[in-house]
Amino acid sequence: DGAANAWTFGLRLDVPVFSGLSSVRERQVFAARETALERDSASVAIQIRSRQAQAAEYLRLAHENVQASLSALQLSQASLKLAESDYRNSTLDLLQLLTIEQSNLEAEISSIQAKHDFALSVIGYFDSYGLPFSQLEPVLNGDEKGIGTSG
């Protein structure tokens, strides 16, 4: 009979003999990589916390240095005013006045350097905490709220 068709259905599965062993090895490799990544992540977190603590300490010290240098500058300026008065009254000679003027200039330089160091510390603090640099200007202009310098 020419009209009859024969059909055969079946499932053919080709599995290599050692495929089970290779997938076990792949799982071991992936597990080892995962463990290494977790270790690296923990190490990076520790480094970040350390850098943040260091930046906060540098900022605190720089802030204290600015305050101290401003106090020294005020004292130096007061000393210079007294020295100028004494020079006008002839109780101080020119060399002594020039020495005091030099000390005043050194105090001004020290104050400027302290402000520069403070600015660098603020930038380091912002960088270590991931704060937006767009907020730097108010801090550098004297608004130190929120950067952890009080205490």
PDB file of N, CA and C in Angstrom, residues 51-66 112-131 133 136 139-140 144 146-149:
ATOM      1  N   ARG A  51      41.297  55.362  54.402  1.00  0.00           N
ATOM      2  CA  ARG A  51      41.541  56.620  53.690  1.00  0.00           C
ATOM      3  C   ARG A  51      40.591  57.711  54.193  1.00  0.00           C
ATOM      4  N   GLN A  52      39.350  57.353  54.476  1.00  0.00           N
ATOM      5  CA  GLN A  52      38.397  58.328  54.990  1.00  0.00           C
ATOM      6  C   GLN A  52      38.811  58.816  56.378  1.00  0.00           C
ATOM      7  N   ALA A  53      39.228  57.890  57.229  1.00  0.00           N
ATOM      8  CA  ALA A  53      39.669  58.274  58.576  1.00  0.00           C
ATOM      9  C   ALA A  53      40.894  59.183  58.506  1.00  0.00           C
ATOM     10  N   GLN A  54      41.811  58.850  57.610  1.00  0.00           N
ATOM     11  CA  GLN A  54      43.017  59.658  57.449  1.00  0.00           C
ATOM     12  C   GLN A  54      42.659  61.051  56.918  1.00  0.00           C
ATOM     13  N   ALA A  55      41.759  61.128  55.953  1.00  0.00           N
ATOM     14  CA  ALA A  55      41.343  62.417  55.403  1.00  0.00           C
ATOM     15  C   ALA A  55      40.655  63.268  56.471  1.00  0.00           C
ATOM     16  N   ALA A  56      39.827  62.640  57.295  1.00  0.00           N
ATOM     17  CA  ALA A  56      39.149  63.377  58.366  1.00  0.00           C
ATOM     18  C   ALA A  56      40.159  63.916  59.379  1.00  0.00           C
ATOM     19  N   GLU A  57      41.172  63.108  59.701  1.00  0.00           N
ATOM     20  CA  GLU A  57      42.196  63.552  60.650  1.00  0.00           C
ATOM     21  C   GLU A  57      43.034  64.683  60.054  1.00  0.00           C
ATOM     22  N   TYR A  58      43.428  64.561  58.791  1.00  0.00           N
ATOM     23  CA  TYR A  58      44.175  65.642  58.128  1.00  0.00           C
ATOM     24  C   TYR A  58      43.358  66.928  58.109  1.00  0.00           C
ATOM     25  N   LEU A  59      42.070  66.804  57.858  1.00  0.00           N
ATOM     26  CA  LEU A  59      41.196  67.972  57.825  1.00  0.00           C
ATOM     27  C   LEU A  59      41.123  68.616  59.212  1.00  0.00           C
ATOM     28  N   ARG A  60      40.977  67.803  60.237  1.00  0.00           N
ATOM     29  CA  ARG A  60      40.921  68.333  61.595  1.00  0.00           C
ATOM     30  C   ARG A  60      42.211  69.069  61.948  1.00  0.00           C
ATOM     31  N   LEU A  61      43.343  68.453  61.630  1.00  0.00           N
ATOM     32  CA  LEU A  61      44.636  69.077  61.934  1.00  0.00           C
ATOM     33  C   LEU A  61      44.846  70.360  61.131  1.00  0.00           C
ATOM     34  N   ALA A  62      44.444  70.346  59.868  1.00  0.00           N
ATOM     35  CA  ALA A  62      44.582  71.541  59.025  1.00  0.00           C
ATOM     36  C   ALA A  62      43.706  72.669  59.558  1.00  0.00           C
ATOM     37  N   HIS A  63      42.507  72.321  60.021  1.00  0.00           N
ATOM     38  CA  HIS A  63      41.607  73.326  60.590  1.00  0.00           C
ATOM     39  C   HIS A  63      42.225  73.943  61.844  1.00  0.00           C
ATOM     40  N   GLU A  64      42.777  73.101  62.704  1.00  0.00           N
ATOM     41  CA  GLU A  64      43.440  73.599  63.913  1.00  0.00           C
ATOM     42  C   GLU A  64      44.634  74.479  63.557  1.00  0.00           C
ATOM     43  N   ASN A  65      45.378  74.095  62.520  1.00  0.00           N
ATOM     44  CA  ASN A  65      46.544  74.869  62.093  1.00  0.00           C
ATOM     45  C   ASN A  65      46.131  76.244  61.578  1.00  0.00           C
ATOM     46  N   VAL A  66      45.017  76.307  60.849  1.00  0.00           N
ATOM     47  CA  VAL A  66      44.515  77.604  60.370  1.00  0.00           C
ATOM     48  C   VAL A  66      44.174  78.494  61.564  1.00  0.00           C
ATOM     49  N   ILE A 112      48.761  82.046  55.251  1.00  0.00           N
ATOM     50  CA  ILE A 112      48.381  81.706  53.869  1.00  0.00           C
ATOM     51  C   ILE A 112      48.668  80.233  53.587  1.00  0.00           C
ATOM     52  N   GLN A 113      49.819  79.747  54.044  1.00  0.00           N
ATOM     53  CA  GLN A 113      50.166  78.334  53.856  1.00  0.00           C
ATOM     54  C   GLN A 113      49.178  77.429  54.578  1.00  0.00           C
ATOM     55  N   ALA A 114      48.768  77.819  55.776  1.00  0.00           N
ATOM     56  CA  ALA A 114      47.811  77.016  56.537  1.00  0.00           C
ATOM     57  C   ALA A 114      46.465  76.961  55.820  1.00  0.00           C
ATOM     58  N   LYS A 115      46.047  78.082  55.244  1.00  0.00           N
ATOM     59  CA  LYS A 115      44.789  78.099  54.474  1.00  0.00           C
ATOM     60  C   LYS A 115      44.901  77.221  53.230  1.00  0.00           C
ATOM     61  N   HIS A 116      46.052  77.244  52.594  1.00  0.00           N
ATOM     62  CA  HIS A 116      46.291  76.394  51.415  1.00  0.00           C
ATOM     63  C   HIS A 116      46.230  74.924  51.807  1.00  0.00           C
ATOM     64  N   ASP A 117      46.892  74.579  52.902  1.00  0.00           N
ATOM     65  CA  ASP A 117      46.877  73.195  53.382  1.00  0.00           C
ATOM     66  C   ASP A 117      45.465  72.755  53.759  1.00  0.00           C
ATOM     67  N   PHE A 118      44.700  73.679  54.348  1.00  0.00           N
ATOM     68  CA  PHE A 118      43.320  73.374  54.698  1.00  0.00           C
ATOM     69  C   PHE A 118      42.509  73.094  53.426  1.00  0.00           C
ATOM     70  N   ALA A 119      42.703  73.908  52.394  1.00  0.00           N
ATOM     71  CA  ALA A 119      41.988  73.698  51.130  1.00  0.00           C
ATOM     72  C   ALA A 119      42.312  72.324  50.551  1.00  0.00           C
ATOM     73  N   LEU A 120      43.581  71.947  50.584  1.00  0.00           N
ATOM     74  CA  LEU A 120      43.968  70.622  50.084  1.00  0.00           C
ATOM     75  C   LEU A 120      43.352  69.515  50.930  1.00  0.00           C
ATOM     76  N   SER A 121      43.272  69.725  52.229  1.00  0.00           N
ATOM     77  CA  SER A 121      42.661  68.733  53.116  1.00  0.00           C
ATOM     78  C   SER A 121      41.166  68.593  52.846  1.00  0.00           C
ATOM     79  N   VAL A 122      40.505  69.707  52.580  1.00  0.00           N
ATOM     80  CA  VAL A 122      39.076  69.659  52.254  1.00  0.00           C
ATOM     81  C   VAL A 122      38.865  68.871  50.962  1.00  0.00           C
ATOM     82  N   ILE A 123      39.701  69.135  49.978  1.00  0.00           N
ATOM     83  CA  ILE A 123      39.591  68.411  48.702  1.00  0.00           C
ATOM     84  C   ILE A 123      39.816  66.915  48.923  1.00  0.00           C
ATOM     85  N   GLY A 124      40.827  66.568  49.713  1.00  0.00           N
ATOM     86  CA  GLY A 124      41.078  65.159  50.027  1.00  0.00           C
ATOM     87  C   GLY A 124      39.915  64.523  50.769  1.00  0.00           C
ATOM     88  N   TYR A 125      39.312  65.268  51.669  1.00  0.00           N
ATOM     89  CA  TYR A 125      38.155  64.768  52.419  1.00  0.00           C
ATOM     90  C   TYR A 125      36.980  64.527  51.473  1.00  0.00           C
ATOM     91  N   PHE A 126      36.694  65.497  50.627  1.00  0.00           N
ATOM     92  CA  PHE A 126      35.597  65.345  49.673  1.00  0.00           C
ATOM     93  C   PHE A 126      35.848  64.147  48.760  1.00  0.00           C
ATOM     94  N   ASP A 127      37.085  64.004  48.311  1.00  0.00           N
ATOM     95  CA  ASP A 127      37.429  62.899  47.409  1.00  0.00           C
ATOM     96  C   ASP A 127      37.252  61.554  48.107  1.00  0.00           C
ATOM     97  N   SER A 128      37.729  61.436  49.339  1.00  0.00           N
ATOM     98  CA  SER A 128      37.672  60.141  50.024  1.00  0.00           C
ATOM     99  C   SER A 128      36.252  59.736  50.393  1.00  0.00           C
ATOM    100  N   TYR A 129      35.372  60.703  50.603  1.00  0.00           N
ATOM    101  CA  TYR A 129      33.986  60.386  50.949  1.00  0.00           C
ATOM    102  C   TYR A 129      33.062  60.412  49.726  1.00  0.00           C
ATOM    103  N   GLY A 130      33.619  60.735  48.564  1.00  0.00           N
ATOM    104  CA  GLY A 130      32.797  60.757  47.358  1.00  0.00           C
ATOM    105  C   GLY A 130      31.801  61.901  47.325  1.00  0.00           C
ATOM    106  N   LEU A 131      32.121  62.984  48.014  1.00  0.00           N
ATOM    107  CA  LEU A 131      31.227  64.145  48.032  1.00  0.00           C
ATOM    108  C   LEU A 131      31.395  64.937  46.734  1.00  0.00           C
ATOM    109  N   PHE A 133      32.237  67.743  44.254  1.00  0.00           N
ATOM    110  CA  PHE A 133      33.144  68.886  44.298  1.00  0.00           C
ATOM    111  C   PHE A 133      32.411  70.200  44.070  1.00  0.00           C
ATOM    112  N   LEU A 136      32.352  72.328  47.125  1.00  0.00           N
ATOM    113  CA  LEU A 136      33.623  72.763  47.704  1.00  0.00           C
ATOM    114  C   LEU A 136      33.671  74.265  47.978  1.00  0.00           C
ATOM    115  N   VAL A 139      32.543  75.644  51.363  1.00  0.00           N
ATOM    116  CA  VAL A 139      33.423  75.173  52.444  1.00  0.00           C
ATOM    117  C   VAL A 139      34.727  75.952  52.424  1.00  0.00           C
ATOM    118  N   LEU A 140      35.287  76.133  51.231  1.00  0.00           N
ATOM    119  CA  LEU A 140      36.560  76.848  51.138  1.00  0.00           C
ATOM    120  C   LEU A 140      36.407  78.333  51.444  1.00  0.00           C
ATOM    121  N   GLU A 144      32.023  75.778  57.012  1.00  0.00           N
ATOM    122  CA  GLU A 144      32.572  74.439  57.239  1.00  0.00           C
ATOM    123  C   GLU A 144      31.537  73.472  57.789  1.00  0.00           C
ATOM    124  N   GLY A 146      29.109  70.533  58.172  1.00  0.00           N
ATOM    125  CA  GLY A 146      28.931  69.259  57.512  1.00  0.00           C
ATOM    126  C   GLY A 146      30.196  68.559  57.065  1.00  0.00           C
ATOM    127  N   ILE A 147      31.370  69.104  57.403  1.00  0.00           N
ATOM    128  CA  ILE A 147      32.569  68.390  56.979  1.00  0.00           C
ATOM    129  C   ILE A 147      33.333  67.810  58.155  1.00  0.00           C
ATOM    130  N   GLY A 148      32.778  67.871  59.326  1.00  0.00           N
ATOM    131  CA  GLY A 148      33.371  67.150  60.453  1.00  0.00           C
ATOM    132  C   GLY A 148      34.556  67.810  61.094  1.00  0.00           C
ATOM    133  N   THR A 149      34.662  69.146  61.090  1.00  0.00           N
ATOM    134  CA  THR A 149      35.811  69.781  61.723  1.00  0.00           C
ATOM    135  C   THR A 149      35.538  70.180  63.149  1.00  0.00           C
TER     136      THR A 149
END
